Each structure stands twice: as structure tokens, then as C-alpha cells.
Short mmCIF file of C-alpha atoms in Angstrom, two decimals:
data_model
loop_
_atom_site.label_atom_id
_atom_site.label_comp_id
_atom_site.label_asym_id
_atom_site.label_seq_id
_atom_site.Cartn_x
_atom_site.Cartn_y
_atom_site.Cartn_z
CA MET A 155 -17.06 202.78 145.46
CA GLY A 156 -16.77 203.49 141.80
CA CYS A 157 -18.52 204.06 138.56
CA LEU A 158 -20.99 201.31 137.69
CA TYR A 159 -22.59 202.84 134.66
CA SER A 160 -21.79 205.92 132.66
CA LYS A 161 -23.85 207.35 129.84
CA GLY A 162 -23.34 210.78 128.45
CA ASN A 163 -22.69 213.33 131.14
CA VAL A 164 -24.44 211.43 133.97
CA ARG A 165 -22.37 209.26 136.32
CA PHE A 166 -23.82 206.87 138.89
CA ASN A 167 -21.79 206.05 141.98
CA VAL A 168 -22.53 203.58 144.75
CA SER A 169 -21.48 204.22 148.30
CA GLU A 170 -22.74 201.68 150.80
CA ASP A 171 -26.54 201.34 150.29
CA THR A 172 -27.14 204.80 148.92
CA TYR A 173 -27.21 205.58 145.24
CA ILE A 174 -25.82 208.97 144.34
CA THR A 175 -26.02 210.51 140.93
CA THR A 176 -23.83 213.38 139.96
CA GLU A 177 -23.84 215.51 136.90
CA PRO A 178 -20.94 217.65 135.81
CA GLU A 179 -21.53 221.30 136.22
CA THR A 180 -22.15 223.34 133.15
CA GLU A 181 -21.36 226.99 132.62
CA THR A 182 -25.00 228.08 132.64
CA GLU A 183 -25.68 226.72 136.10
CA THR A 184 -25.03 228.83 139.04
CA PRO A 185 -23.61 227.38 142.22
CA SER A 186 -26.40 228.82 144.27
CA SER A 187 -29.15 227.03 142.40
CA GLN A 188 -29.98 223.67 144.05
CA PRO A 189 -32.34 221.10 142.58
CA SER A 190 -35.53 220.48 144.41
CA PRO A 191 -35.86 217.43 146.72
CA LEU A 192 -38.52 215.92 144.43
CA HIS A 193 -36.13 216.17 141.55
CA GLN A 194 -33.43 214.43 143.67
CA VAL A 195 -35.78 211.54 144.52
CA LYS A 196 -36.68 211.07 140.86
CA LYS A 197 -33.03 210.93 139.92
CA ILE A 198 -32.32 208.36 142.64
CA LEU A 199 -35.28 206.20 141.53
CA SER A 200 -34.20 206.47 137.89
CA ALA A 201 -30.66 205.49 138.87
CA ARG A 202 -31.98 202.50 140.83
CA LYS A 203 -34.07 201.39 137.84
CA ILE A 204 -31.10 201.64 135.49
CA GLN A 205 -28.86 199.78 137.94
CA ALA A 206 -31.50 197.06 138.43
CA TRP A 207 -31.86 196.70 134.68
CA TRP A 208 -28.08 196.45 134.24
CA ARG A 209 -27.71 193.92 137.06
CA GLY A 210 -30.59 191.89 135.59
CA THR A 211 -28.84 191.98 132.21
CA LEU A 212 -25.63 190.75 133.84
CA VAL A 213 -27.48 187.98 135.68
CA ARG A 214 -29.32 186.92 132.52
CA ARG A 215 -26.04 186.91 130.57
CA THR A 216 -24.40 184.79 133.30
CA LEU A 217 -27.36 182.41 133.40
CA LEU A 218 -27.32 182.11 129.60
CA ARG A 219 -23.60 181.34 129.63
CA ALA A 220 -24.15 178.75 132.39
CA ALA A 221 -27.07 177.19 130.48
CA LEU A 222 -25.00 177.00 127.28
CA SER A 223 -22.10 175.44 129.18
CA ALA A 224 -24.44 172.88 130.77
CA TRP A 225 -25.97 172.12 127.38
CA ILE A 226 -22.50 171.58 125.85
CA ILE A 227 -21.54 169.24 128.71
CA GLN A 228 -24.83 167.32 128.33
CA CYS A 229 -24.27 166.93 124.57
CA TRP A 230 -20.73 165.69 125.18
CA TRP A 231 -21.90 163.22 127.85
CA ARG A 232 -24.69 161.90 125.60
CA LYS A 233 -22.11 161.38 122.85
CA ILE A 234 -19.84 159.46 125.24
CA LEU A 235 -22.79 157.31 126.39
CA ALA A 236 -23.78 156.61 122.78
CA GLU A 237 -20.20 155.57 121.95
CA ARG A 238 -20.08 153.27 124.99
CA GLN A 239 -23.42 151.73 124.06
CA GLU A 240 -22.24 151.23 120.47
CA SER A 241 -19.03 149.54 121.63
CA LYS A 242 -21.04 147.26 123.94
CA ARG A 243 -23.39 146.45 121.06
CA LEU A 244 -20.42 145.55 118.84
CA VAL A 245 -18.95 143.28 121.54
CA ILE A 246 -22.31 141.53 121.94
CA LEU A 247 -22.58 141.13 118.16
CA GLN A 248 -19.09 139.58 118.02
CA TRP A 249 -20.04 137.10 120.75
CA MET A 250 -23.24 136.28 118.89
CA VAL A 251 -21.24 135.64 115.70
CA LEU A 252 -18.87 133.34 117.60
CA GLU A 253 -21.76 131.45 119.19
CA THR A 254 -23.55 131.16 115.85
CA ASN A 255 -20.41 129.85 114.15
CA ALA A 256 -19.91 127.32 116.96
CA CYS A 257 -23.55 126.18 116.66
CA VAL A 258 -23.24 125.83 112.89
CA LEU A 259 -20.03 123.82 113.28
CA ILE A 260 -21.62 121.47 115.83
CA GLN A 261 -24.73 121.05 113.67
CA SER A 262 -22.61 120.26 110.60
CA TRP A 263 -20.65 117.63 112.56
CA VAL A 264 -23.84 116.01 113.87
CA ARG A 265 -25.34 115.95 110.37
CA MET A 266 -22.11 114.51 108.97
CA LEU A 267 -22.13 111.76 111.60
CA LYS A 268 -25.77 110.93 110.82
CA VAL A 269 -25.07 110.76 107.08
CA ARG A 270 -21.93 108.69 107.70
CA HIS A 271 -23.87 106.26 109.90
CA TYR A 272 -26.56 105.98 107.23
CA TYR A 273 -23.87 105.44 104.55
CA LEU A 274 -22.19 102.68 106.60
CA ARG A 275 -25.56 100.96 107.07
CA LEU A 276 -26.11 101.12 103.31
CA CYS A 277 -22.61 99.70 102.69
CA CYS A 278 -23.31 96.82 105.11
CA ALA A 279 -26.65 96.14 103.42
CA ALA A 280 -24.93 96.22 100.02
CA ARG A 281 -22.35 93.67 101.24
CA VAL A 282 -25.11 91.39 102.47
CA ILE A 283 -26.91 91.66 99.14
CA GLN A 284 -23.68 91.12 97.17
CA THR A 285 -22.75 88.07 99.24
CA SER A 286 -26.19 86.58 98.76
CA TRP A 287 -26.13 87.34 95.03
CA ARG A 288 -22.65 85.85 94.57
CA TRP A 289 -23.64 82.71 96.44
CA HIS A 290 -26.74 82.47 94.29
CA ASN A 291 -24.65 82.95 91.11
CA CYS A 292 -22.12 80.33 92.19
CA ARG A 293 -24.92 77.87 92.93
CA THR A 294 -26.64 78.42 89.61
CA ARG A 295 -23.47 78.68 87.51
CA GLY A 296 -21.45 76.06 89.26
CA PHE A 297 -18.35 75.85 91.36
CA PHE A 298 -15.34 73.62 91.86
CA GLN A 299 -14.40 71.51 94.82
CA GLY A 300 -11.48 69.13 94.85
CA SER A 301 -8.56 67.45 96.56
CA TYR A 302 -5.14 66.04 95.59
CA GLU A 303 -2.50 63.58 96.90
CA LEU A 304 1.12 63.28 96.00
CA GLU A 305 2.63 59.75 96.08
CA GLY A 306 6.13 59.41 94.84
CA HIS A 307 6.18 60.40 91.18
CA LYS A 308 2.40 60.48 90.84
CA LEU A 309 -0.25 63.12 91.57
CA HIS A 310 -3.73 61.80 92.36
CA LEU A 311 -6.33 64.51 91.61
CA GLN A 312 -10.05 64.41 92.33
CA LEU A 313 -12.34 67.32 91.23
CA ASP A 314 -16.06 67.77 91.78
CA ILE A 315 -17.81 70.31 89.51
CA PHE A 316 -21.28 71.37 90.56
CA LEU A 317 -23.53 72.77 87.83
CA GLY A 318 -26.89 73.50 89.37
CA SER A 319 -28.39 70.09 90.17
CA GLN A 320 -25.75 68.13 88.19
CA VAL A 321 -22.44 66.94 89.61
CA CYS A 322 -19.43 65.98 87.50
CA ARG A 323 -16.55 64.05 89.13
CA ILE A 324 -13.14 63.85 87.62
CA SER A 325 -10.43 61.59 89.04
CA ASP A 326 -7.02 61.31 87.42
CA CYS A 327 -3.53 60.16 88.20
CA ILE A 328 -0.75 62.17 86.62
CA SER A 329 2.86 60.99 86.58
CA LEU A 330 5.41 63.67 87.29
CA PRO A 331 8.80 63.75 85.52
CA ILE A 332 11.10 64.04 88.51
CA LYS A 333 14.83 63.27 88.03
CA ASN A 334 16.67 61.35 90.56
#
């Protein structure tokens, strides 16, 4: 079939299942001298061993290349999976940030409404206290109450001034200068 391995002056050829080794003839050899059959068997066995070693080397080289290729593919796939996982993690983190911001906003609104309700209650209580205090001040300081009537050119006026437990009444009739 062809030359599988060549080293020095020895060539190994394969034809079907038989291994044949041939050596080039040298000038010292005579054509009538033939190697012994034992010598032929040793050569064939040696050739088989060399061929087995070479084929094993080729197989190991192929397996190593296949293992390295598989390892490269596995590294690439792990990198892709890590990138996908990282992108999923970032999306989840963004959703968590949105949810957290929404929760904080709702909590701030609820707290604001509570504080506003409390403030309005305090304002109402302050109004009640102010009204009571003003009524008390008017009672203790005094206040005016009165009425008036207009008859022709005269104004009849009646005032009542309350100062604590004392009452002062003033009645007066004032003439008005009205021209005809």
C-alpha cells in the first residue's frame, strides 16, 4: 500500500494483513545469501511493534486534540452560562430596586397621612382651646352689646357694657344734621 514509517535505510510496507520489511541492498551483500527464517520473523515482529507504537502515538495525539477541543468548548459554555446567570441576577436586582423604591414611596405617603391627620387633630384642639380662652377673656374683660333706632332726625342708641359681674347701660338720643 505504501510507506508508513521510514527510518534510515529500513522501509516498512503494508500489503493487506502482512507486514513486509525491506532493506536496500548494499554492495557487500551477495544476491545468493538469504536471511534465515528466524531473522525474518524477528524483523516482522519488530516492524509490528514499531507500527503499533506509531499507531498508538497517533491515537493518543488524536485523543489529546479531542480532549483539548472538548475542554475549550466546556470553558466557553461555562463562560456563556456565567454571563447568562449574571444578566439574570442584574435583572432581578433591578426589579428588587423598583419594588424597594415603591415600598419606600408607599410608606412615606402613609407616614405623611398619619402625621397630617395628627396635625389636623392638633389644629382642631388648638381652635377649641383658643375659642374657650377668647370667650373667657371676653367674659372677664367685658364686651359690648347694643341696639339703635333711627326716627326722623334723631338716632336713639342703647349700649350695654358687661365688665365681669357689673353691667353699665348707656342710652342716648343724638340729633342728626340732615338738610331738607
